[in-house]
CSV table of C-alpha atoms in Angstrom, one decimal:
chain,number,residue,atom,x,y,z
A,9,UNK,CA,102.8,112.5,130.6
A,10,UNK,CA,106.4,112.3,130.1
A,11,UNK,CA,108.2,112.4,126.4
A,12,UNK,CA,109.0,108.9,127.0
A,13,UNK,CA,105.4,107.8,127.1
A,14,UNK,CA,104.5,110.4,124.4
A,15,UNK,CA,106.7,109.0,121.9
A,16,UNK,CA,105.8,105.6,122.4
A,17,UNK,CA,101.6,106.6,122.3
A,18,UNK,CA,103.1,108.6,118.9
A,19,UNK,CA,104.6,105.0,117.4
A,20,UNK,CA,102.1,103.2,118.3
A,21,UNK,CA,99.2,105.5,116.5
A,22,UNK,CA,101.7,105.8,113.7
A,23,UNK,CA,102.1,101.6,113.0
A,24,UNK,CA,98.2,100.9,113.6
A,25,UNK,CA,97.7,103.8,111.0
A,26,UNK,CA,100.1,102.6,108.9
A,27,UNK,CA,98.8,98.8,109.2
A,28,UNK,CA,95.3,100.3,108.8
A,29,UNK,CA,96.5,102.0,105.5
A,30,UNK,CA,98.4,98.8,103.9
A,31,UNK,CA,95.2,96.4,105.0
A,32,UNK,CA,93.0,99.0,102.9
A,33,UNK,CA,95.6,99.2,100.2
A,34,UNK,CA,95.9,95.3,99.5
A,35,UNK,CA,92.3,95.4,99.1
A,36,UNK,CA,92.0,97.9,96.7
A,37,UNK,CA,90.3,97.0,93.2
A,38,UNK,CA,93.7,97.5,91.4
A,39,UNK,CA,92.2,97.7,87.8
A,40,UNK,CA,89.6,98.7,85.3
A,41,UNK,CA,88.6,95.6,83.0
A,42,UNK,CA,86.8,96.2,80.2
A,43,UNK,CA,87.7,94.7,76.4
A,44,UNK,CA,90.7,96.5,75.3
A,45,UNK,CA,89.9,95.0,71.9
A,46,UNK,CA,86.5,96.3,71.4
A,47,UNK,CA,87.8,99.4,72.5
A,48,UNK,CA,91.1,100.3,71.5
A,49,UNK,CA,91.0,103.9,72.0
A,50,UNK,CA,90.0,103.5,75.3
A,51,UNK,CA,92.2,101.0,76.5
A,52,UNK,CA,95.2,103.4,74.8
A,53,UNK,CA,93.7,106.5,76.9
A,54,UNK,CA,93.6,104.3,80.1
A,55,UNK,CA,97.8,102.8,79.8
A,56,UNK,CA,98.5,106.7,79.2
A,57,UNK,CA,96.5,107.8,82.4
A,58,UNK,CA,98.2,104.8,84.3
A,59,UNK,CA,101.7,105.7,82.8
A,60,UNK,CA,101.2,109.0,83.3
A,61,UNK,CA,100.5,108.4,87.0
A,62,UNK,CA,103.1,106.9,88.0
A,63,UNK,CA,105.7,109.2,86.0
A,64,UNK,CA,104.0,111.7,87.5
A,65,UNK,CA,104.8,110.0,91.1
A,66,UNK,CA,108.6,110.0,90.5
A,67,UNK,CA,109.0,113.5,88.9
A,68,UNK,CA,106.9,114.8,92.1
A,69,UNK,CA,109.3,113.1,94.3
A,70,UNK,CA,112.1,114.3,92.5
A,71,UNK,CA,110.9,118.3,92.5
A,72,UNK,CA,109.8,117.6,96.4
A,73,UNK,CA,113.5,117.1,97.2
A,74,UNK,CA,114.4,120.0,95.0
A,75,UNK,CA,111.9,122.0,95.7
A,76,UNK,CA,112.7,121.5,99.9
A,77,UNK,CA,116.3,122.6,99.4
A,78,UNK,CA,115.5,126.0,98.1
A,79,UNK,CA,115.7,128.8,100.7
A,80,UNK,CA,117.1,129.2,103.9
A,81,UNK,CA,116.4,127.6,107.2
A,82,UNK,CA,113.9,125.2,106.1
A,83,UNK,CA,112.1,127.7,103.7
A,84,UNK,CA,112.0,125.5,100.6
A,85,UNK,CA,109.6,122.7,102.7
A,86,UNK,CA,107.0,124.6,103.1
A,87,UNK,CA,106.6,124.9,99.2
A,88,UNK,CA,107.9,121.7,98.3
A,89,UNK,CA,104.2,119.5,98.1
A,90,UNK,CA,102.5,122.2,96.4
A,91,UNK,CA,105.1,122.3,93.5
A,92,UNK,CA,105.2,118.5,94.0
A,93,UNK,CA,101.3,118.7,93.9
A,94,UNK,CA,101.9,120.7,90.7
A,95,UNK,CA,104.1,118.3,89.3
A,96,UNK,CA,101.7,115.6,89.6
A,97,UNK,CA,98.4,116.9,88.5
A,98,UNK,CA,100.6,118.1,85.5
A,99,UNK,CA,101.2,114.8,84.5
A,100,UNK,CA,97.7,113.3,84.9
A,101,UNK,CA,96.9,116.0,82.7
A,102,UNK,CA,99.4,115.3,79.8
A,103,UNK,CA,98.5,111.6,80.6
A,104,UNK,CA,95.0,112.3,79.5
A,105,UNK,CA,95.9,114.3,76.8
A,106,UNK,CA,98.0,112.4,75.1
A,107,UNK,CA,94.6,109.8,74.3
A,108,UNK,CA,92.4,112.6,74.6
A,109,UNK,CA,89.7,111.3,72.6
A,110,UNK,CA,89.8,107.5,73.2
A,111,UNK,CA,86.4,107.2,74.2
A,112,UNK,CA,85.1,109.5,71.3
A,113,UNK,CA,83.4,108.0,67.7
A,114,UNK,CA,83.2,110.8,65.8
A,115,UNK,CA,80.0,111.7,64.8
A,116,UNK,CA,78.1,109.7,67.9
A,117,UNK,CA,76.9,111.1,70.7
A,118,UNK,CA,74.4,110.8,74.1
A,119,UNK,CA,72.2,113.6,75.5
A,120,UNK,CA,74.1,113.5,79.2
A,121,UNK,CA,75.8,116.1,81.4
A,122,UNK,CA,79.1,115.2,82.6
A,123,UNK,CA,80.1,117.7,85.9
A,124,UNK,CA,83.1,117.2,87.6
A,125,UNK,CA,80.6,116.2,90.9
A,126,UNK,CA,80.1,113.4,89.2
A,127,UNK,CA,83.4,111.7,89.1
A,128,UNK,CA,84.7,112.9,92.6
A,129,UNK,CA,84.6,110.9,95.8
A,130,UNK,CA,82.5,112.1,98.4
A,131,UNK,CA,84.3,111.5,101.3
A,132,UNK,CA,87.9,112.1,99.9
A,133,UNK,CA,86.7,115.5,98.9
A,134,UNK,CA,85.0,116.3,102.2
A,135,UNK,CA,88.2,115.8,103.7
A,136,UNK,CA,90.6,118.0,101.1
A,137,UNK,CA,88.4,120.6,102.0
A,138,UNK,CA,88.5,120.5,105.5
A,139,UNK,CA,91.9,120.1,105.9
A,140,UNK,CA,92.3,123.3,103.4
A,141,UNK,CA,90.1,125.6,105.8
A,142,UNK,CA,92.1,124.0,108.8
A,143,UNK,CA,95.5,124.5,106.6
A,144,UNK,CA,94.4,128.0,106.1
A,145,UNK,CA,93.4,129.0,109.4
A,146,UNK,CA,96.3,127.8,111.1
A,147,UNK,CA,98.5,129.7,108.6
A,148,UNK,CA,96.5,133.0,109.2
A,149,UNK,CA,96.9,132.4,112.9
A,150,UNK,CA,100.8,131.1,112.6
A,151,UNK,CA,101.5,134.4,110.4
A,152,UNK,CA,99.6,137.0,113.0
A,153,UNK,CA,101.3,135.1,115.5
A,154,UNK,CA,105.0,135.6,114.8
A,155,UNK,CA,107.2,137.5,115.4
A,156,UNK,CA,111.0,138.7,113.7
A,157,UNK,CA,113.8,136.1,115.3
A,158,UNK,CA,117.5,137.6,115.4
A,159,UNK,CA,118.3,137.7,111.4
A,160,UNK,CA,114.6,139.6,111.3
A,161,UNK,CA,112.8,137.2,109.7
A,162,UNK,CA,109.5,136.6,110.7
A,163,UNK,CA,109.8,132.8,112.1
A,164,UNK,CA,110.5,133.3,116.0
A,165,UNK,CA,107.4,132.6,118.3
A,166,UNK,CA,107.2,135.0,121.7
A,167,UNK,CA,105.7,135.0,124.4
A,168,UNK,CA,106.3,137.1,127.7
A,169,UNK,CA,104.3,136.7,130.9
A,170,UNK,CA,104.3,136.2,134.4
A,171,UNK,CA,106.1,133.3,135.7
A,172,UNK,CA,105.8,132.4,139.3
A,173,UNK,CA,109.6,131.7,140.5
A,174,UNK,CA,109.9,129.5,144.3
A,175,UNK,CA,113.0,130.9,145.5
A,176,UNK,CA,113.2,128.8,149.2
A,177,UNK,CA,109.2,129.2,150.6
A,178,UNK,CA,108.4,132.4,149.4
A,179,UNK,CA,106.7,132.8,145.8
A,180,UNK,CA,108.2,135.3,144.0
A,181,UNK,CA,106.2,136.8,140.1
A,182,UNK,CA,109.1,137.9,137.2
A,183,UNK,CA,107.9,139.5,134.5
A,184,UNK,CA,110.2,136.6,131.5
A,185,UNK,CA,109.9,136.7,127.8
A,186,UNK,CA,111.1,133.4,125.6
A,187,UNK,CA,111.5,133.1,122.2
A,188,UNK,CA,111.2,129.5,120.0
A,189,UNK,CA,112.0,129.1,116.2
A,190,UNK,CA,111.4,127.4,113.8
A,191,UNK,CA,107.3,128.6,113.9
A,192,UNK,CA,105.7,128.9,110.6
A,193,UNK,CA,105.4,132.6,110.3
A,194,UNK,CA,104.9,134.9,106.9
A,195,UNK,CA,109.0,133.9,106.1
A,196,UNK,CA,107.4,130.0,105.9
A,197,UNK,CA,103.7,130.6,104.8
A,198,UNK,CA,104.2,133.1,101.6
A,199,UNK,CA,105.7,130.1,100.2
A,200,UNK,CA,102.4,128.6,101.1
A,201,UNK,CA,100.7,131.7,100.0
A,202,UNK,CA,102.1,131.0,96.5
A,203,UNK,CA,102.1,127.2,95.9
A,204,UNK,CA,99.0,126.4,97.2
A,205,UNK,CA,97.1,128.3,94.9
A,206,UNK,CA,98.8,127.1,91.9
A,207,UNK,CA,98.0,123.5,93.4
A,208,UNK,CA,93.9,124.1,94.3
A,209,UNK,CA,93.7,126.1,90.5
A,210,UNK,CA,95.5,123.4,88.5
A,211,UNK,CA,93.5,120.7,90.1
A,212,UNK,CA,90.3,122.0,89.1
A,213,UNK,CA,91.5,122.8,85.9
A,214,UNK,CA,92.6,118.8,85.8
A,215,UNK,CA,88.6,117.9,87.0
A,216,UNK,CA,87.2,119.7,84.6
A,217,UNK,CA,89.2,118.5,81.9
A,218,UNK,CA,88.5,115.2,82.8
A,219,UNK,CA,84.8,115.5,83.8
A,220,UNK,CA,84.7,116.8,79.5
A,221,UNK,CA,86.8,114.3,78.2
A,222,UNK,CA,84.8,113.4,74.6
A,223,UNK,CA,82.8,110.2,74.3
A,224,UNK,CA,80.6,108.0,73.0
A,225,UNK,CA,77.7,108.3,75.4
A,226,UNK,CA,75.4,106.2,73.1
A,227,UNK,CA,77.4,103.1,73.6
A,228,UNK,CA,76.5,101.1,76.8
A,229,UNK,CA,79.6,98.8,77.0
A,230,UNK,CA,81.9,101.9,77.0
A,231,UNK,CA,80.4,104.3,79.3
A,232,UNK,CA,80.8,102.2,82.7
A,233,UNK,CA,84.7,101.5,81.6
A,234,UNK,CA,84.7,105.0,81.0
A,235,UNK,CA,83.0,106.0,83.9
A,236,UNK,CA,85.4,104.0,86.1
A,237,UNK,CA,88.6,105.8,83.9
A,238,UNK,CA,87.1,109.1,84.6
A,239,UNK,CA,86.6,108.4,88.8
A,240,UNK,CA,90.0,107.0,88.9
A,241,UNK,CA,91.4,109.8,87.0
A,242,UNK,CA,89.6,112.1,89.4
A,243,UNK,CA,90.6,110.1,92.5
A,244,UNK,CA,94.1,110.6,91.3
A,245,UNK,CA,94.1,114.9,91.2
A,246,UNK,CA,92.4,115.1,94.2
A,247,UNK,CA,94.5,112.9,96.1
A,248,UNK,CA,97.4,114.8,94.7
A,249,UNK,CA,95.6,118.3,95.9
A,250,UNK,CA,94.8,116.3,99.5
A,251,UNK,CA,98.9,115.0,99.7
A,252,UNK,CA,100.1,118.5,99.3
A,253,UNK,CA,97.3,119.8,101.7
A,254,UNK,CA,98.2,117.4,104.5
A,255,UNK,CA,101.6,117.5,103.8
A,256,UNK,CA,101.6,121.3,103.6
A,257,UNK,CA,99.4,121.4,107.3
A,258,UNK,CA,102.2,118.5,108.8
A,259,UNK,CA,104.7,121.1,108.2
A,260,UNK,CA,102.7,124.0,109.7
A,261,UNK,CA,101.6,121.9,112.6
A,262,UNK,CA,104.6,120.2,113.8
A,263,UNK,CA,106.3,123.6,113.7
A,264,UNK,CA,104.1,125.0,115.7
A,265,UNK,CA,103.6,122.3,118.1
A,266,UNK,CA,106.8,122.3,118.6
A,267,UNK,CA,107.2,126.1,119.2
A,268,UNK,CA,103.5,126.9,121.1
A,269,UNK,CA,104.2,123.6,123.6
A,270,UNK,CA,107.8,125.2,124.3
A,271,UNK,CA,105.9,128.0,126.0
A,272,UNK,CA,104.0,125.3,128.4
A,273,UNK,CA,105.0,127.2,131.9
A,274,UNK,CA,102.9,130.4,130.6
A,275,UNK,CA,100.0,128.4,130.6
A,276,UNK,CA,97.3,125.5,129.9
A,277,UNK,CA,96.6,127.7,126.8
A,278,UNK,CA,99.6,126.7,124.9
A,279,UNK,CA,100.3,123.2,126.1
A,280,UNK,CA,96.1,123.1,124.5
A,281,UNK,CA,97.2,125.0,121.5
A,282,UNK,CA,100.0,122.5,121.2
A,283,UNK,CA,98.0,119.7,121.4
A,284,UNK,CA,95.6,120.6,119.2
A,285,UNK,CA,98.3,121.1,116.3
A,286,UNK,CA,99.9,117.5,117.7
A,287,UNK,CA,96.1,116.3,116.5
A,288,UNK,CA,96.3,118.4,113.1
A,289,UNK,CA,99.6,116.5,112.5
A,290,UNK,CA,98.5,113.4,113.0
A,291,UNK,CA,95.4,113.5,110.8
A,292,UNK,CA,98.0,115.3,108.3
A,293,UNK,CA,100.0,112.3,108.5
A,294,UNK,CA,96.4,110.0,108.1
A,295,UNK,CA,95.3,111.7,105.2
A,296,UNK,CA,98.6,112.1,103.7
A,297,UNK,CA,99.2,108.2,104.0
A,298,UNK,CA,95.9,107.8,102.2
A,299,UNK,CA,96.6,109.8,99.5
A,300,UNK,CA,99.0,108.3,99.2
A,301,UNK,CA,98.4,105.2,98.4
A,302,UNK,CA,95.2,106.1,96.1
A,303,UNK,CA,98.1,107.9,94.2
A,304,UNK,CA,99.9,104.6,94.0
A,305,UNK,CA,97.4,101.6,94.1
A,306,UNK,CA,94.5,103.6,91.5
A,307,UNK,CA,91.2,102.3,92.2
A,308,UNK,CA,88.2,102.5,90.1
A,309,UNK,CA,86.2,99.6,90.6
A,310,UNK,CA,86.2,96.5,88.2
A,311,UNK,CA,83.7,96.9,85.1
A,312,UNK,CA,82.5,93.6,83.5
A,313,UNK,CA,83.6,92.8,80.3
A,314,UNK,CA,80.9,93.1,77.7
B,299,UNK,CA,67.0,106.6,79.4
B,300,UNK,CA,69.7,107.3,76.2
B,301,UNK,CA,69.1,109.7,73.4
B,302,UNK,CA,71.4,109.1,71.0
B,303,UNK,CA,72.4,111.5,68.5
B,304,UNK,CA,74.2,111.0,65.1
B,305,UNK,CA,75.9,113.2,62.8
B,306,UNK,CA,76.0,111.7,59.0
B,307,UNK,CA,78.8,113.4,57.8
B,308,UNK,CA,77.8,111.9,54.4
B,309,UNK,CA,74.1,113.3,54.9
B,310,UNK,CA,73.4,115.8,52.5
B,311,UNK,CA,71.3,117.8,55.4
B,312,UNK,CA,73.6,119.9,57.2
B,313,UNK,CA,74.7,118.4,60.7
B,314,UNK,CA,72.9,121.6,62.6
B,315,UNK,CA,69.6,120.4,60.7
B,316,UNK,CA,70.0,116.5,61.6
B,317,UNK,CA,70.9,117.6,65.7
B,318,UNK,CA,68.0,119.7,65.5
B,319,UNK,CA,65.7,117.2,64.1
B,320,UNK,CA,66.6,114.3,66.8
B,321,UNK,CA,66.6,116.4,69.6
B,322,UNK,CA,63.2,117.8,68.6
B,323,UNK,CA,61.8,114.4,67.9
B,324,UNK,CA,63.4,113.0,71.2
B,325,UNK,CA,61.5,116.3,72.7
B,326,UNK,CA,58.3,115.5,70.6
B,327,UNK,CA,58.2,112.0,72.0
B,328,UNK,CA,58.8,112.5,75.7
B,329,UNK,CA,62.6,110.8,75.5
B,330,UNK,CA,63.5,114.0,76.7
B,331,UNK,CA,61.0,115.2,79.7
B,332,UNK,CA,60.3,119.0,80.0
B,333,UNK,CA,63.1,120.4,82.5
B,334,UNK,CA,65.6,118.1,81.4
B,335,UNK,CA,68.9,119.4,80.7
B,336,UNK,CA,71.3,119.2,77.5
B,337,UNK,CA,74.7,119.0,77.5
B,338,UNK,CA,76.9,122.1,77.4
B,339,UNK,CA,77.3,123.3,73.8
B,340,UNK,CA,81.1,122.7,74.1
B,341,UNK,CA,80.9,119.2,75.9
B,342,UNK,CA,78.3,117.9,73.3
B,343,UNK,CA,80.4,119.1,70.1
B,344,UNK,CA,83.4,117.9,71.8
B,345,UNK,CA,81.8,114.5,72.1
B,346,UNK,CA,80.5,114.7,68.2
B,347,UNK,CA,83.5,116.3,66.9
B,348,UNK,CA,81.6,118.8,65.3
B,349,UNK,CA,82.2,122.8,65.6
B,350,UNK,CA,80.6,124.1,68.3
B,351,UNK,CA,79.0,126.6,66.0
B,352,UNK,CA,76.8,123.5,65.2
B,353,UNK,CA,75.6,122.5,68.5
B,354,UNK,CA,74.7,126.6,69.3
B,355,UNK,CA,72.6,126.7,66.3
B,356,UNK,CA,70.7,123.4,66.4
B,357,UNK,CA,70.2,124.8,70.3
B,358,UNK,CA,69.3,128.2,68.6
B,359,UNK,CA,66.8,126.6,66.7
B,360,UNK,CA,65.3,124.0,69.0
B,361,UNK,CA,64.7,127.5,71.3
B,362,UNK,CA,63.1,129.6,68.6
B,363,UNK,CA,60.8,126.6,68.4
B,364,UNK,CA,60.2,127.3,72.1
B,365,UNK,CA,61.1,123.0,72.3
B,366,UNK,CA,64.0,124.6,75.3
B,367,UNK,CA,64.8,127.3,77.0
B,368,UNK,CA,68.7,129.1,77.5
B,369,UNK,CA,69.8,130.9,80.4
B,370,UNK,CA,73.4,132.1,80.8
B,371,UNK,CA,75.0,130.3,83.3
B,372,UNK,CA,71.9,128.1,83.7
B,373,UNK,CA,72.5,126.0,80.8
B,374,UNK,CA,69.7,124.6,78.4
B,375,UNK,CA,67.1,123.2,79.3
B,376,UNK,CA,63.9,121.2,78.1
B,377,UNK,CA,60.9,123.8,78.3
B,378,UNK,CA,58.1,122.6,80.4
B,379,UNK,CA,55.4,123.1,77.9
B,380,UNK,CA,56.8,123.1,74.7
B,381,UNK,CA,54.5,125.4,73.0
B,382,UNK,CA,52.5,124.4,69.8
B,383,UNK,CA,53.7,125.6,66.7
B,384,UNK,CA,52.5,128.6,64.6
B,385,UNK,CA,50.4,127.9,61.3
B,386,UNK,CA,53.8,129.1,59.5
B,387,UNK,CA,56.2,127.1,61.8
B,388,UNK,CA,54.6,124.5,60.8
B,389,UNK,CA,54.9,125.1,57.0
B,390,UNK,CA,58.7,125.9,57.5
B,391,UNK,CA,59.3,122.8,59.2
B,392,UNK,CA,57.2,120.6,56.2
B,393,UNK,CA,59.2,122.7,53.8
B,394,UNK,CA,62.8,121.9,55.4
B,395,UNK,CA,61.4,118.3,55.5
B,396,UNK,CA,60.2,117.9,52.2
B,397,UNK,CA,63.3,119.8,50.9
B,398,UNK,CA,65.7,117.2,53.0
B,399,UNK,CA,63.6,114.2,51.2
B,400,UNK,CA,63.8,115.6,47.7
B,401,UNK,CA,67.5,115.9,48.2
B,402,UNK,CA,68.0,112.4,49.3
B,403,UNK,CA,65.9,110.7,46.8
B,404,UNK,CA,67.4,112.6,43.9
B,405,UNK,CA,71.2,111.4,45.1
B,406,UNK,CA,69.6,108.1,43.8
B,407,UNK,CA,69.3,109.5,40.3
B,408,UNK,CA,65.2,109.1,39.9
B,409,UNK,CA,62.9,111.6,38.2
B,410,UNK,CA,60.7,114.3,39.9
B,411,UNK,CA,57.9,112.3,38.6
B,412,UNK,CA,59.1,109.1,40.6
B,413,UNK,CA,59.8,111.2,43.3
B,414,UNK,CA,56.0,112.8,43.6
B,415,UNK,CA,55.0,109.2,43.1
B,416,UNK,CA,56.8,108.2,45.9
B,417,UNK,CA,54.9,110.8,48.1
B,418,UNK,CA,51.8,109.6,47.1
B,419,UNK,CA,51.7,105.7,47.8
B,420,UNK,CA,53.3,107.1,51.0
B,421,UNK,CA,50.3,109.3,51.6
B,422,UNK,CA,47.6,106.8,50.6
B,423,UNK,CA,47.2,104.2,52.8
B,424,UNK,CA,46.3,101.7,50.2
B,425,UNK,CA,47.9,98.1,49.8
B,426,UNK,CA,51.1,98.4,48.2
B,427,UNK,CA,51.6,102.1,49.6
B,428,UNK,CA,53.5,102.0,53.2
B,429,UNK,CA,52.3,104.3,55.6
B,430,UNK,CA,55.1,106.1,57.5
B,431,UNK,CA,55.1,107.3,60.9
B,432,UNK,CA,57.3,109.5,63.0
């Protein structure tokens, strides 16, 4: 398949992904309706969270471009949606603390448990997590895999082998060694090593936080508003964590696409191994785009007014 | 179903003694089924925005009663066959009753005499007395 064809098949997967994401996005319950008068603390807690959010989203963008111009050659990207990430869960936290206890009537209580499972989305978290094992794995592998490039940095991909050569009829075997850079070596993924960390950490802290938010457990018309405040809240860190994740693993895997299917005439291996991080990219870019837009559109379900 | 639990801050009884006393009742009358779990100490003093010193010793007492059971890291738990209280368990618990009541009914300024008459139509099931049941 030629580079033509490729990067037409790449557009076309791109737009129906991307028409795929807005379709879902217009349908997204866009609100939690519950009455703001009957609950006042509540609805204060709930314009803080949305504020917060979307403050949150413009600071993050802001530190991203930042962030990505720190370093040499690129460096700075590879860090950049982590600290963004940061940024952002940062701000749903201070969001949530600023109406901390909204939902609480001091003195009132119910006998419930309140875990952090509770509030997270199954299948959003199922896929943070895989793409964190894949993220990590392909970094291990990137960083063994590297090798110095000419300023002795480890970022340069080698490979030497045996390359059969057709000089007229006769066959002839050279020994040929090639180098490609950018590749995502220890230079690029200590700054993964570092952010992501920080990222994974402060979004747990966020879940828990929100998971024991105080509240009035006793009082039936509050708890499903509250409920629905708490999974959007929720939604929101881990969609942060998944967007520096994806974001983190589209860096990592375009890089080394780029580099491991340079090295095509050694083998099938590495036009495979190049594929395979073409597919990692593109569900990067999938889950990123989703993340993104639970980050901007918050669900949460519409509660009936009581 | 919801237990809920209250904390009169104007109550005389201290809040440890009025968490105890609905979680054990909730316990006593199967609103609470053995193995269920309570909330964390922190998250259910967070919610009452009470110290959390409060929540650990209505816990502490609600487990010397053997009514739950505390394991670290396991949380607490409803035990599965509460066990029946000693002779002088049960005189304690009368005692911090009766003391609770006497307290009460002398915030509204009546004499020992009234209050001891009080007891009694409550005790006798006659017509004019109210029988009371818990």
């Amino acid at each position: 398949m030629g580079a033509g064809m490729f990067l037409i098949l790449l557009v076309v997967v791109v737009a129906v992904l991307a028409a795929a994401v807005i379709s879902w996005a217009v349908r997204r319950n866009r609100g939690i309706v519950f009455d703001e008068a009957r609950y006042p603390g509540l609805a204060a807690l709930y314009r803080s969270s949305v504020r917060a959010r979307y403050i949150g989203l413009a600071a993050s963008a802001a530190v991203f471009i930042v962030a990505a111009s720190v370093g040499r050659l690129g460096r700075g990207l590879f860090w950049a949606p982590a600290v963004a990430g940061a940024v952002l869960i940062v701000a749903v936290m201070i969001g949530q603390q600023i109406a901390y206890g909204g939902a609480r009537a001091t003195g009132v209580a119910a006998v419930e448990r309140r875990l952090v499972r509770h509030y997270l989305p199954r299948a959003l978290s199922v896929a943070v997590l895989v793409f964190l094992v894949v993220l990590v794995g392909a970094a291990v592998w990137t960083t063994v895999a590297a090798g110095p490039d000419n300023l002795g940095l480890a970022r340069a991909f080698s490979v030497t082998g045996a390359v059969t050569l057709w000089e007229g009829t006769s066959p002839e075997v050279v020994m040929v060694g090639s180098t490609r850079t950018p590749f995502p070596g220890a230079y690029y993924t200590l700054m993964l090593a570092i952010g992501l960390p920080i990222v994974v950490v402060l979004g747990g802290i966020a879940l828990w936080l929100t998971a024991r938010r105080p509240r009035n457990g006793a009082d039936p018309g509050l708890v499903p508003a509250d409920d629905a405040l708490r999974r959007q809240t929720a939604e929101g860190i881990l969609a942060a964590v998944g967007l520096a994740v994806s974001v983190s693993l589209l860096g990592v895997a375009a890089s080394a696409a780029m580099a491991v299917g340079g090295m095509a005439e050694f083998g099938v291996g590495y036009t495979l191994g190049a594929a395979g991080f073409v597919i990692a990219a593109l569900l990067s870019l999938a889950l990123a785009s989703c993340c993104a837009v639970l980050l901007l559109v918050p669900g949460g379900g519409v509660v009936n007014r009581s | 179903m919801t237990v809920a639990l209250r904390v009169d801050a104007t109550d005389p009884t201290p809040p440890y003694e009025q968490l105890h006393r609905q979680l054990a009742t909730a316990i006593a009358f199967g609103a609470l089924a053995p193995g269920a779990r309570l909330p964390s100490v922190r998250q259910l003093a967070a919610d009452l925005g009470v110290a959390t010193g409060t929540v650990m010793r209505a816990y502490a007492e609600l487990e010397s009663a053997g009514l739950v059971r505390s394991r670290r890291g396991g949380g607490t738990t409803v035990a599965e066959a509460p066990r029946a209280l000693s002779p002088d368990e049960r005189r304690h618990s009368l005692d911090s009753q009766a003391a609770t009541f006497v307290a009460q009914a002398r915030l509204l300024g009546v004499t020992d005499e009234v209050i001891a008459e009080a007891v009694q139509r409550a005790l006798s099931p006659e017509p004019g007395g109210r029988e009371v049941s818990t």
